[in-house]
Structure formats: structure tokens, C-alpha cells
Short mmCIF file of C-alpha atoms in Angstrom, two decimals:
data_model
loop_
_atom_site.label_atom_id
_atom_site.label_comp_id
_atom_site.label_asym_id
_atom_site.label_seq_id
_atom_site.Cartn_x
_atom_site.Cartn_y
_atom_site.Cartn_z
CA MET J 57 -262.71 83.40 -82.63
CA LYS J 58 -259.52 84.83 -83.39
CA LEU J 59 -256.31 83.07 -84.37
CA SER J 60 -253.50 83.47 -82.14
CA PRO J 61 -250.43 85.40 -84.20
CA TYR J 62 -247.85 83.99 -81.40
CA GLU J 63 -245.30 81.00 -82.55
CA ILE J 64 -244.81 80.48 -78.53
CA GLU J 65 -248.61 79.41 -78.16
CA ARG J 66 -248.35 77.45 -81.05
CA LEU J 67 -245.87 75.36 -79.29
CA MET J 68 -247.93 74.85 -76.50
CA GLY J 69 -250.74 73.63 -78.20
CA ILE J 70 -252.78 77.15 -77.94
CA GLU J 71 -253.65 78.51 -81.39
CA ALA J 72 -256.95 80.67 -80.80
CA TYR J 73 -258.66 83.04 -78.78
CA LEU J 74 -262.50 82.78 -78.10
CA THR J 75 -263.12 86.13 -78.74
CA GLY J 76 -263.04 88.03 -81.85
CA THR J 77 -262.42 91.68 -80.27
CA ASP J 78 -258.98 93.11 -80.74
CA GLY J 79 -257.20 93.28 -77.33
CA ILE J 80 -256.07 96.22 -74.90
CA GLY J 81 -252.35 94.82 -75.02
CA GLY J 82 -250.48 96.03 -71.84
CA ARG J 83 -247.79 93.70 -69.96
CA LEU J 84 -247.80 91.79 -66.59
CA ARG J 85 -245.90 91.83 -63.60
CA ASP J 86 -244.24 95.40 -63.61
CA SER J 87 -243.32 93.94 -60.35
CA PRO J 88 -244.61 91.07 -58.22
CA SER J 89 -247.19 93.13 -56.17
CA ASP J 90 -249.03 93.29 -59.64
CA PHE J 91 -249.93 89.65 -59.74
CA ALA J 92 -251.47 88.72 -56.26
CA VAL J 93 -252.79 84.89 -55.69
CA GLU J 94 -254.63 83.71 -52.64
CA GLU J 95 -255.23 80.17 -52.44
CA VAL J 96 -259.06 79.22 -51.21
CA PRO J 97 -257.93 76.00 -49.24
CA ALA J 98 -260.42 72.67 -48.87
CA PHE J 99 -258.52 71.60 -45.87
CA LYS J 100 -259.97 71.52 -42.50
CA THR J 101 -257.09 71.27 -39.62
CA GLY J 102 -257.20 70.76 -36.12
CA GLU J 103 -255.02 70.98 -32.63
CA THR J 104 -253.19 67.44 -33.05
CA GLY J 105 -251.52 65.63 -36.07
CA GLY J 106 -248.25 64.71 -37.24
CA TYR J 107 -248.46 67.70 -39.88
CA LEU J 108 -248.03 71.19 -39.01
CA VAL J 109 -249.87 73.38 -40.99
CA ALA J 110 -248.74 76.79 -41.88
CA ARG J 111 -249.89 79.60 -44.02
CA LEU J 112 -247.12 80.51 -46.63
CA THR J 113 -247.11 84.19 -48.36
CA LYS J 114 -243.91 84.09 -50.65
CA GLU J 115 -242.80 86.71 -53.08
CA ASN J 116 -240.72 86.34 -56.11
CA TRP J 117 -240.01 82.25 -55.42
CA GLU J 118 -240.27 79.32 -57.53
CA THR J 119 -242.16 77.05 -55.63
CA HIS J 120 -240.08 73.88 -56.33
CA HIS J 121 -237.06 75.70 -55.28
CA LEU J 122 -238.67 77.38 -52.00
CA ILE J 123 -239.62 73.68 -50.46
CA ARG J 124 -236.26 72.52 -51.74
CA ASP J 125 -234.72 75.74 -49.62
CA LEU J 126 -237.26 75.49 -46.83
CA SER J 127 -236.43 71.55 -46.26
CA ARG J 128 -232.77 72.34 -45.75
CA GLN J 129 -233.33 75.06 -43.28
CA LEU J 130 -235.62 72.57 -41.39
CA GLY J 131 -233.38 69.66 -42.05
CA ILE J 132 -235.89 67.56 -43.58
CA SER J 133 -236.14 65.89 -46.51
CA ASP J 134 -238.52 68.09 -49.14
CA ASP J 135 -241.08 65.09 -49.58
CA ARG J 136 -242.29 65.85 -45.68
CA ILE J 137 -243.42 69.28 -47.17
CA GLY J 138 -247.19 69.33 -48.89
CA LEU J 139 -249.41 71.92 -50.92
CA ALA J 140 -252.71 72.09 -52.56
CA GLY J 141 -250.82 73.79 -55.97
CA THR J 142 -248.09 75.20 -57.16
CA LYS J 143 -248.21 79.20 -57.49
CA ASP J 144 -246.54 81.38 -59.85
CA LYS J 145 -243.07 82.70 -59.33
CA ARG J 146 -242.98 86.60 -60.04
CA ALA J 147 -246.23 87.39 -57.70
CA ILE J 148 -247.00 87.50 -54.01
CA THR J 149 -248.81 84.40 -53.34
CA THR J 150 -250.53 83.11 -50.10
CA GLN J 151 -251.30 79.25 -49.69
CA LEU J 152 -251.33 76.45 -47.07
CA ILE J 153 -248.36 74.01 -47.00
CA SER J 154 -248.25 70.86 -44.52
CA ILE J 155 -244.73 69.95 -43.11
CA TYR J 156 -244.35 66.63 -41.14
CA GLY J 157 -242.42 66.22 -37.77
CA VAL J 158 -242.04 69.65 -37.16
CA THR J 159 -243.13 72.31 -34.27
CA GLU J 160 -244.00 75.99 -34.37
CA ASP J 161 -241.04 76.51 -33.02
CA ASP J 162 -238.97 74.94 -35.53
CA LEU J 163 -240.26 77.72 -38.04
CA LYS J 164 -238.23 80.19 -36.17
CA LYS J 165 -235.40 78.53 -37.79
CA ILE J 166 -236.62 79.89 -41.48
CA THR J 167 -234.51 83.12 -42.41
CA LEU J 168 -235.46 82.83 -46.06
CA PRO J 169 -235.91 86.11 -47.88
CA ARG J 170 -239.68 87.56 -48.87
CA ILE J 171 -241.23 84.72 -47.16
CA ARG J 172 -243.98 84.60 -44.06
CA LEU J 173 -245.00 81.05 -42.60
CA THR J 174 -247.71 81.55 -39.84
CA PRO J 175 -248.88 78.18 -38.36
CA VAL J 176 -252.84 77.61 -38.47
CA GLY J 177 -253.33 73.99 -37.19
CA ARG J 178 -251.93 70.45 -37.29
CA SER J 179 -253.82 67.53 -39.48
CA SER J 180 -253.07 63.82 -39.55
CA ARG J 181 -252.41 64.03 -43.28
CA PRO J 182 -250.89 65.99 -45.61
CA LEU J 183 -251.89 68.54 -48.06
CA VAL J 184 -251.85 67.14 -51.59
CA LEU J 185 -252.38 68.75 -55.09
CA GLY J 186 -256.09 69.66 -55.15
CA ASP J 187 -256.86 70.45 -51.74
CA LEU J 188 -257.85 73.58 -52.53
CA GLU J 189 -261.46 75.03 -53.93
CA GLY J 190 -259.79 77.49 -56.31
CA ASN J 191 -257.37 80.64 -56.09
CA ASN J 192 -258.71 84.41 -55.94
CA PHE J 193 -256.45 86.44 -58.35
CA ASP J 194 -255.95 90.26 -58.02
CA ILE J 195 -253.55 91.53 -60.94
CA ARG J 196 -252.65 94.84 -62.73
CA ILE J 197 -252.36 94.82 -66.46
CA SER J 198 -249.92 97.68 -66.75
CA GLY J 199 -249.02 99.60 -70.16
CA VAL J 200 -252.12 100.16 -72.19
CA ALA J 201 -251.58 102.35 -74.77
CA MET J 202 -254.84 103.84 -75.54
CA ALA J 203 -257.51 106.07 -74.03
CA GLU J 204 -259.70 105.10 -71.52
CA PRO J 205 -262.93 104.91 -73.57
CA GLU J 206 -261.20 102.66 -75.89
CA ILE J 207 -260.07 100.20 -73.23
CA ARG J 208 -263.25 100.33 -71.34
CA ALA J 209 -265.10 99.50 -74.91
CA ARG J 210 -262.83 96.56 -75.88
CA LEU J 211 -263.05 95.19 -72.45
CA ASP J 212 -267.14 95.18 -72.30
CA SER J 213 -266.90 93.73 -76.22
CA ILE J 214 -264.58 90.96 -74.85
CA THR J 215 -266.53 90.24 -71.26
CA GLY J 216 -269.77 90.07 -73.30
CA GLU J 217 -268.55 87.44 -75.59
CA ILE J 218 -267.34 85.51 -72.79
CA SER J 219 -270.23 85.61 -70.76
CA ALA J 220 -272.18 84.47 -73.97
CA THR J 221 -269.97 81.53 -74.11
CA GLY J 222 -270.10 81.03 -70.39
CA GLY J 223 -266.49 81.19 -69.80
CA VAL J 224 -262.96 80.91 -71.57
CA PRO J 225 -261.42 77.80 -73.33
CA ASN J 226 -259.95 75.99 -70.36
CA PHE J 227 -256.32 75.97 -71.84
CA PHE J 228 -253.28 75.00 -69.68
CA GLY J 229 -251.32 78.42 -69.62
CA TYR J 230 -248.12 79.40 -69.74
CA GLN J 231 -247.21 78.41 -66.46
CA ARG J 232 -247.35 74.57 -67.62
CA PHE J 233 -245.11 74.74 -70.15
CA GLY J 234 -242.53 77.87 -69.53
CA ILE J 235 -242.27 80.87 -71.74
CA ARG J 236 -238.66 81.78 -71.78
CA ARG J 237 -237.72 77.84 -72.19
CA PRO J 238 -240.81 75.74 -73.07
CA ILE J 239 -239.18 72.53 -72.31
CA THR J 240 -241.60 70.65 -70.48
CA HIS J 241 -243.98 68.96 -72.55
CA LEU J 242 -241.19 68.18 -74.86
CA VAL J 243 -239.36 66.33 -72.36
CA GLY J 244 -242.41 64.58 -71.51
CA GLU J 245 -242.92 63.38 -74.98
CA LYS J 246 -239.84 61.58 -75.00
CA LEU J 247 -240.60 60.39 -71.53
CA ILE J 248 -243.62 58.23 -72.77
CA ARG J 249 -241.95 57.43 -75.93
CA GLY J 250 -239.23 55.57 -73.91
CA ASP J 251 -236.32 57.89 -74.98
CA LEU J 252 -234.99 58.60 -71.26
CA GLU J 253 -231.56 59.58 -72.89
CA GLY J 254 -233.51 62.40 -75.18
CA ALA J 255 -235.63 63.56 -72.41
CA ALA J 256 -232.84 63.89 -69.97
CA MET J 257 -230.46 65.55 -72.53
CA ASP J 258 -233.52 67.95 -73.74
CA TYR J 259 -234.21 69.22 -70.14
CA ILE J 260 -230.31 69.80 -69.14
CA ALA J 261 -229.13 70.94 -72.72
CA ARG J 262 -231.82 72.07 -75.11
CA SER J 263 -231.51 75.58 -75.34
CA PHE J 264 -234.19 78.59 -76.74
CA PRO J 265 -233.47 81.68 -78.32
CA ASP J 266 -234.92 83.88 -75.44
CA GLU J 267 -232.37 82.27 -72.77
CA ASN J 268 -229.52 84.71 -71.79
CA PRO J 269 -226.49 84.32 -74.11
CA GLU J 270 -224.28 82.58 -71.19
CA ASN J 271 -226.74 79.90 -70.81
CA ILE J 272 -227.37 79.06 -74.44
CA GLU J 273 -223.71 78.69 -74.49
CA ALA J 274 -223.37 76.34 -71.78
CA ARG J 275 -226.49 73.93 -73.11
CA ASP J 276 -225.18 73.92 -76.73
CA TYR J 277 -221.79 72.83 -75.62
CA VAL J 278 -223.50 70.01 -73.21
CA PHE J 279 -225.53 69.01 -75.67
CA ARG J 280 -223.11 68.85 -78.54
CA THR J 281 -220.54 67.04 -75.71
CA ARG J 282 -222.10 65.18 -73.15
CA ASP J 283 -219.56 66.55 -71.24
CA PHE J 284 -221.19 67.13 -67.98
CA LYS J 285 -218.09 67.87 -65.68
CA LYS J 286 -217.11 70.92 -67.74
CA GLY J 287 -220.90 71.57 -67.94
CA LEU J 288 -220.84 72.03 -64.16
CA ASP J 289 -218.29 74.47 -64.30
CA MET J 290 -220.33 76.64 -66.87
CA TYR J 291 -223.99 76.22 -65.61
CA ALA J 292 -225.13 79.51 -63.63
CA LEU J 293 -225.69 78.10 -60.00
CA ASN J 294 -229.22 78.96 -60.24
CA LEU J 295 -230.24 76.19 -62.69
CA ARG J 296 -229.67 73.85 -60.09
CA TYR J 297 -232.04 71.10 -61.21
CA GLU J 298 -229.83 70.83 -64.83
CA ARG J 299 -226.88 70.85 -62.66
CA THR J 300 -228.53 67.96 -60.07
CA MET J 301 -229.13 65.76 -62.96
CA MET J 302 -225.46 66.45 -64.30
CA HIS J 303 -223.99 65.43 -60.98
CA ARG J 304 -226.01 62.05 -61.11
CA LEU J 305 -225.02 61.26 -64.77
CA ILE J 306 -221.14 61.96 -63.80
CA GLU J 307 -221.67 59.69 -60.63
CA ARG J 308 -223.42 57.19 -62.79
CA PRO J 309 -222.93 57.09 -66.67
CA GLY J 310 -225.98 56.41 -68.71
CA ASP J 311 -228.44 56.31 -65.71
CA TYR J 312 -231.02 58.85 -67.35
CA ALA J 313 -233.78 57.11 -65.15
CA GLY J 314 -231.92 57.60 -61.93
CA ALA J 315 -231.41 61.46 -63.09
CA PHE J 316 -234.66 62.13 -63.31
CA ARG J 317 -235.15 60.37 -59.91
CA SER J 318 -232.44 63.05 -58.32
CA LEU J 319 -235.33 65.77 -59.02
CA PRO J 320 -238.20 66.40 -56.65
CA GLY J 321 -240.91 64.30 -57.46
CA THR J 322 -243.34 66.70 -57.84
CA LEU J 323 -241.05 68.32 -60.68
CA MET J 324 -240.30 65.01 -62.27
CA LYS J 325 -244.29 64.40 -62.72
CA MET J 326 -244.78 67.56 -63.95
CA PHE J 327 -243.01 66.53 -67.43
CA VAL J 328 -245.50 63.77 -68.56
CA SER J 329 -248.55 65.98 -67.11
CA ALA J 330 -247.41 68.91 -69.58
CA TYR J 331 -247.30 66.75 -72.71
CA GLN J 332 -251.07 65.58 -71.61
CA SER J 333 -251.80 69.45 -71.59
CA TYR J 334 -250.27 70.07 -74.80
CA LEU J 335 -252.48 67.24 -76.33
CA PHE J 336 -255.38 69.09 -74.63
CA ASN J 337 -254.56 72.50 -75.65
CA ARG J 338 -254.61 71.08 -79.12
CA MET J 339 -257.84 69.44 -79.18
CA LEU J 340 -259.42 72.01 -77.95
CA SER J 341 -257.69 74.43 -80.09
CA GLN J 342 -259.14 72.43 -83.28
CA ARG J 343 -262.66 72.69 -81.91
CA LEU J 344 -262.20 76.69 -81.84
CA LEU J 345 -260.52 76.62 -85.33
CA LEU J 346 -263.53 74.41 -86.46
CA GLY J 347 -266.24 76.42 -85.61
CA MET J 348 -267.32 73.56 -83.05
CA SER J 349 -269.16 74.32 -79.81
CA ILE J 350 -267.00 74.22 -76.38
CA THR J 351 -270.05 74.07 -74.45
CA THR J 352 -273.42 72.69 -76.10
CA PRO J 353 -273.09 68.82 -76.52
CA GLN J 354 -273.11 67.73 -79.66
CA GLU J 355 -273.28 63.73 -81.26
CA GLY J 356 -269.78 62.41 -80.74
CA ASP J 357 -268.79 64.78 -77.84
CA THR J 358 -267.94 63.44 -74.39
CA VAL J 359 -269.83 64.96 -71.41
CA CYS J 360 -269.42 64.60 -67.49
CA PHE J 361 -271.96 64.78 -65.04
CA ASN J 362 -272.08 68.04 -62.46
CA GLY J 363 -272.17 67.17 -58.65
CA PRO J 364 -274.69 68.72 -55.94
CA ASP J 365 -272.14 71.81 -56.10
CA GLY J 366 -272.42 72.23 -59.64
CA LYS J 367 -268.83 71.51 -60.59
CA PRO J 368 -267.97 68.94 -63.15
CA ASP J 369 -267.40 65.45 -61.79
CA VAL J 370 -264.96 64.04 -64.55
CA SER J 371 -265.01 60.76 -62.85
CA ARG J 372 -268.82 60.31 -64.53
CA VAL J 373 -268.39 60.62 -67.95
CA GLU J 374 -271.13 59.73 -71.01
CA GLN J 375 -270.65 59.70 -74.94
CA VAL J 376 -273.05 61.57 -76.33
CA THR J 377 -275.08 59.74 -78.82
CA LYS J 378 -278.26 59.76 -81.30
CA LYS J 379 -280.17 57.94 -79.02
CA ASN J 380 -279.35 59.46 -75.58
CA ARG J 381 -279.00 63.19 -77.05
CA PRO J 382 -282.46 64.39 -75.95
CA ASP J 383 -281.74 63.39 -72.68
CA ILE J 384 -278.28 65.14 -72.63
CA ASN J 385 -279.68 68.27 -73.91
CA TYR J 386 -282.31 68.27 -71.37
CA LEU J 387 -279.54 67.68 -68.90
CA TYR J 388 -277.49 70.44 -70.11
CA LYS J 389 -280.02 73.01 -70.05
CA ARG J 390 -280.31 72.84 -66.71
CA LYS J 391 -276.61 73.04 -66.30
CA ARG J 392 -276.29 69.41 -64.95
CA VAL J 393 -273.38 68.01 -67.87
CA THR J 394 -270.44 69.75 -69.02
CA LEU J 395 -268.55 69.13 -71.87
CA VAL J 396 -265.01 67.56 -71.42
CA LEU J 397 -261.98 66.93 -73.59
CA PRO J 398 -259.58 63.83 -72.35
CA LEU J 399 -255.94 64.29 -70.46
CA VAL J 400 -254.97 61.14 -72.33
CA GLY J 401 -253.75 58.22 -69.80
CA LYS J 402 -253.19 54.43 -70.14
CA SER J 403 -257.14 54.42 -69.22
CA THR J 404 -258.46 56.62 -71.51
CA ARG J 405 -261.20 54.81 -73.76
CA ILE J 406 -260.62 55.99 -77.42
CA ASP J 407 -263.99 55.20 -78.35
CA LEU J 408 -265.46 58.05 -76.24
CA LEU J 409 -263.14 60.30 -77.84
CA ASP J 410 -264.82 62.62 -80.68
CA GLU J 411 -263.07 62.72 -83.93
CA VAL J 412 -261.18 66.01 -83.97
CA SER J 413 -259.55 64.22 -80.57
CA ARG J 414 -258.77 61.13 -82.05
CA LYS J 415 -257.04 62.82 -85.18
CA VAL J 416 -255.19 65.16 -82.88
CA LEU J 417 -253.42 61.58 -81.29
CA ASP J 418 -253.15 60.13 -84.60
CA ASP J 419 -251.02 63.14 -85.89
CA ALA J 420 -249.17 62.97 -82.69
CA LYS J 421 -248.59 59.05 -83.06
CA VAL J 422 -249.50 58.77 -79.41
CA THR J 423 -252.00 55.77 -77.98
CA PRO J 424 -252.70 55.50 -74.60
CA ASP J 425 -250.48 52.71 -74.34
CA ASN J 426 -248.03 55.08 -74.57
CA PHE J 427 -248.70 56.11 -70.83
CA GLU J 428 -247.62 53.39 -69.54
CA ILE J 429 -243.58 54.02 -68.69
CA PRO J 430 -242.39 50.52 -68.00
CA LEU J 431 -238.70 52.46 -67.48
CA MET J 432 -239.97 54.85 -64.78
CA PRO J 433 -243.27 53.29 -63.94
CA GLU J 434 -243.81 55.96 -61.29
CA LEU J 435 -244.39 58.49 -64.25
CA SER J 436 -247.28 56.18 -65.86
CA SER J 437 -250.56 58.06 -65.88
CA HIS J 438 -254.40 56.64 -66.26
CA GLY J 439 -255.52 59.51 -67.74
CA ILE J 440 -258.60 62.10 -66.40
CA TRP J 441 -260.88 64.24 -68.09
CA ARG J 442 -261.25 67.84 -68.10
CA ALA J 443 -263.90 70.57 -68.64
CA MET J 444 -263.79 72.45 -72.00
CA VAL J 445 -264.86 75.41 -70.58
CA LEU J 446 -263.45 77.58 -67.64
CA PRO J 447 -266.39 79.89 -65.71
CA VAL J 448 -265.26 83.19 -64.83
CA SER J 449 -266.82 86.40 -64.14
CA PRO J 450 -264.03 89.29 -63.68
CA SER J 451 -264.16 92.66 -62.15
CA LEU J 452 -262.29 95.19 -64.40
CA ASP J 453 -261.18 98.65 -63.37
CA VAL J 454 -259.80 101.14 -65.50
CA GLU J 455 -257.08 102.95 -63.70
CA GLY J 456 -255.30 105.55 -66.16
CA GLY J 457 -253.27 103.65 -68.70
CA SER J 458 -253.78 100.16 -66.41
CA VAL J 459 -256.11 97.68 -65.64
CA ARG J 460 -256.85 95.98 -62.36
CA ALA J 461 -258.32 92.65 -62.80
CA ARG J 462 -260.03 90.53 -60.14
CA PHE J 463 -261.35 86.99 -60.36
CA PHE J 464 -261.68 83.26 -58.81
CA LEU J 465 -260.71 80.27 -61.02
CA THR J 466 -261.40 76.90 -59.44
CA SER J 467 -258.44 74.61 -59.05
CA GLY J 468 -256.00 73.55 -61.85
CA SER J 469 -256.89 76.52 -63.84
CA TYR J 470 -254.62 79.59 -65.27
CA ALA J 471 -255.05 83.10 -64.94
CA THR J 472 -253.48 83.81 -67.98
CA THR J 473 -256.10 81.81 -70.01
CA VAL J 474 -258.48 84.70 -68.95
CA LEU J 475 -256.03 87.61 -69.59
CA ARG J 476 -255.04 86.35 -72.85
CA GLU J 477 -258.49 87.13 -74.27
CA TYR J 478 -258.32 90.74 -72.78
CA MET J 479 -254.89 91.64 -73.99
CA LYS J 480 -254.46 89.14 -76.67
CA ALA J 481 -250.62 90.46 -75.90
CA ASN J 482 -247.02 88.61 -77.22
CA PRO J 483 -247.11 85.89 -74.15
CA ARG J 484 -243.36 87.33 -73.59
CA CYS J 485 -245.29 90.21 -71.89
CA MET J 486 -247.38 88.03 -69.58
CA GLU J 487 -244.80 86.28 -68.04
#
């Protein structure tokens, strides 16, 4: 275990590394082609159905922005476009999308740059988040400033530590929160506390030091004055969601719920989800810092049972007690249970939480009831469980001053969670 020295990680609840070996440094995404992601779908298509399913390859596109621009060119609402997962912006990514009520000929209308849409079939239902097995990653780490033998030695040592554990800590990665402007979970925290105005103002106008000076000036002005009309003149056009919310607040002053509802549904729901992710990261970090196992069940921990495919089935959980611990250990040795932590929601049972997790919630002054949000019921969350460990077996090739990393990750996990163990670089070199 090694402490993270980076404040930006601690803001996301990520406080430690699993591995104690020094990293190789370096940086990601010198160009989008250095970060390739290909979705492995779990979605069947046919020849009929109201939804056209297409393979989308995009380069340097933020997913929410692309969906909005696609819907505009097709003349449809963006809620008619479905996908199984959001993908990195500064990357070349390939995934399936579903579009309701369009034909293959309609796709020929699309003139957006740096995308390719290829029809693959039709379906009677849309793609939804989670309709994938996972993602294959092919990533180049550039600018590694050490001799090849030292690079190989460190990579081998880190891989050995990861293999001994069975994977890396299953942190929610930087993409969940943002690096230049890690605001998403802070907005989510205010939403669960019923402070819609504070949440809206944070999203629209809370500035961070790594933003460009013009954006900082504009945000600080609006934060001080609530002058949304002048804000529209000051805000760059690419701050489209902040501008959308300000338009709504000009039309209907004080309607902060309406301002959030003017955003795409997938983005609106990310805020509460990001705060749940932050709390999960804090719980997992505390286990690492306290020297607790993230793989071997101990009394007071919670496990889920693995399905026939060996994957964790987080709908079936049980707390480890003095009485059942021998049985749980028997199942653990046969890889039939997995340690889990909660993404806390209104249905989370506090009695199933270990002491460390309960302390994280107590310190944050959060209870499951906070995730019932009367002012915006659509943002309420029941909660779910998530595995503590992310299994991974990367293939690593040293190529001069760079490293090519290839690996598969199950859905809902993050490549930076793996790469940070090898690089231990400033997160700003990994965005």
C-alpha cells in the first residue's frame, strides 16, 4: 500500500494505491489514438424492431455532446438515442447505439466530424446503461523518463502485487468526477441534501484553478451576482449545459429543479451517482489505509455470491458473521463469493455495513434517507453493491520511452483505476 500524494485524488475519495512499488510516471493521450476503447456488447440485434442499432466510432467527442448533436441532425429528441455506457472524450472509442424511429438512410444525413456510424441491425428495445460485457482497452503511456530495464522491473513488480491480490481496488475513476473541474459529486451532495439552489450554482458557477482564466472570471462573476443574462454573454459557447441552465433560470427565476431538468437525463442522473461513487471510494480507501483486506472476507464484511459465469451477483448479499464465517470462507476459496461495499441509496441496510463504512457515512453526515429526494424524485436512488476488487491481467509492452497496455475490464470499471497503479503520476497527466 502507498499513500496518494495528490490532492485532486483525495477530492474524489481516492487516498491510496494498492501497490507499494514506485510507478513509471509518464502521461496519457498525447493524441486520441493513444487511448482506444472498444465495447464488448451484451445486446442481441435482429432484422425487425423500432430501434435501429448502429456501431458508433468517435474520436475526441464527449458522449453527452455527441448525443445531443446527433439528435439535432436527425431531427429527434435525444432521449430516443440509447447506449450501454459513456466513453472517454479524448480517445477513439467504438460502441453500439440504438436510435428509435429512424432508418439506415437517415444516418446518411449525419455530417458530424470524427464519427462513423455503421448499421448492424434492429431491435424491439433500446440499449440501456449496462448492456455490455465490458470494454477492451489499448492504451499508450508516453513520456516515461527512465531506462527500459528499470521500466520493465517496475512493471513486473507492480503486476506481481496486483496478481497476488487478484486485481486492483475497484475505485471509480477520474472520468466520474472530472479532473480540471471535479464538480459532479459536489453537485450530487447538495442535491441529496435538498439544496437545489446550491447544487445549481455550483454546477453553473463554481470555478476551479485549472480552468482557463476566461471561464474562471465568468463563473466567479455569476456566482457573486446571479446575473444570468450577463453570464450568457460571458460564458463560452462550449459551456453548453451551464448556458442551458442559465436560459431556464432567466425564463423561470428560482426554478432550480427545472434548470436541472433542462439537462439531458443521463447527465442529470450523474450527479447523485457521482456522490455515491465518492462515498464508495472513501470506504475503499479507508480499508486500504487501515491495512484491511479487500479480498478475504472477515467478520462484519459483506459478500455477494458469484453467478454461474463467475461474475459478482450484487443482488445476492450476505454479511459475514461468527456463525457463517467458515461457510463463507469455504465459498471464498472456491471463488464463489466476492467482497462488496455499498453505493449507498435509500434502500441500503445500515446493519449490513462494516464499521469502517458506517464511519465514512457518519463523518459525511449522510444516511440512506438522504437518497430519497422529494424535490426531484427522479434523482432518488435505491443504491446497489459493488465489488471491492477489479480483476485485471494487463498485457504490457515497453516500446522505447513508452508502454503499450492492453486489457479487458468488466462494465462499470475504469482504465485509469488500473493505470494509476502502474504510473503513480499526477492525475492531470492521465486525463
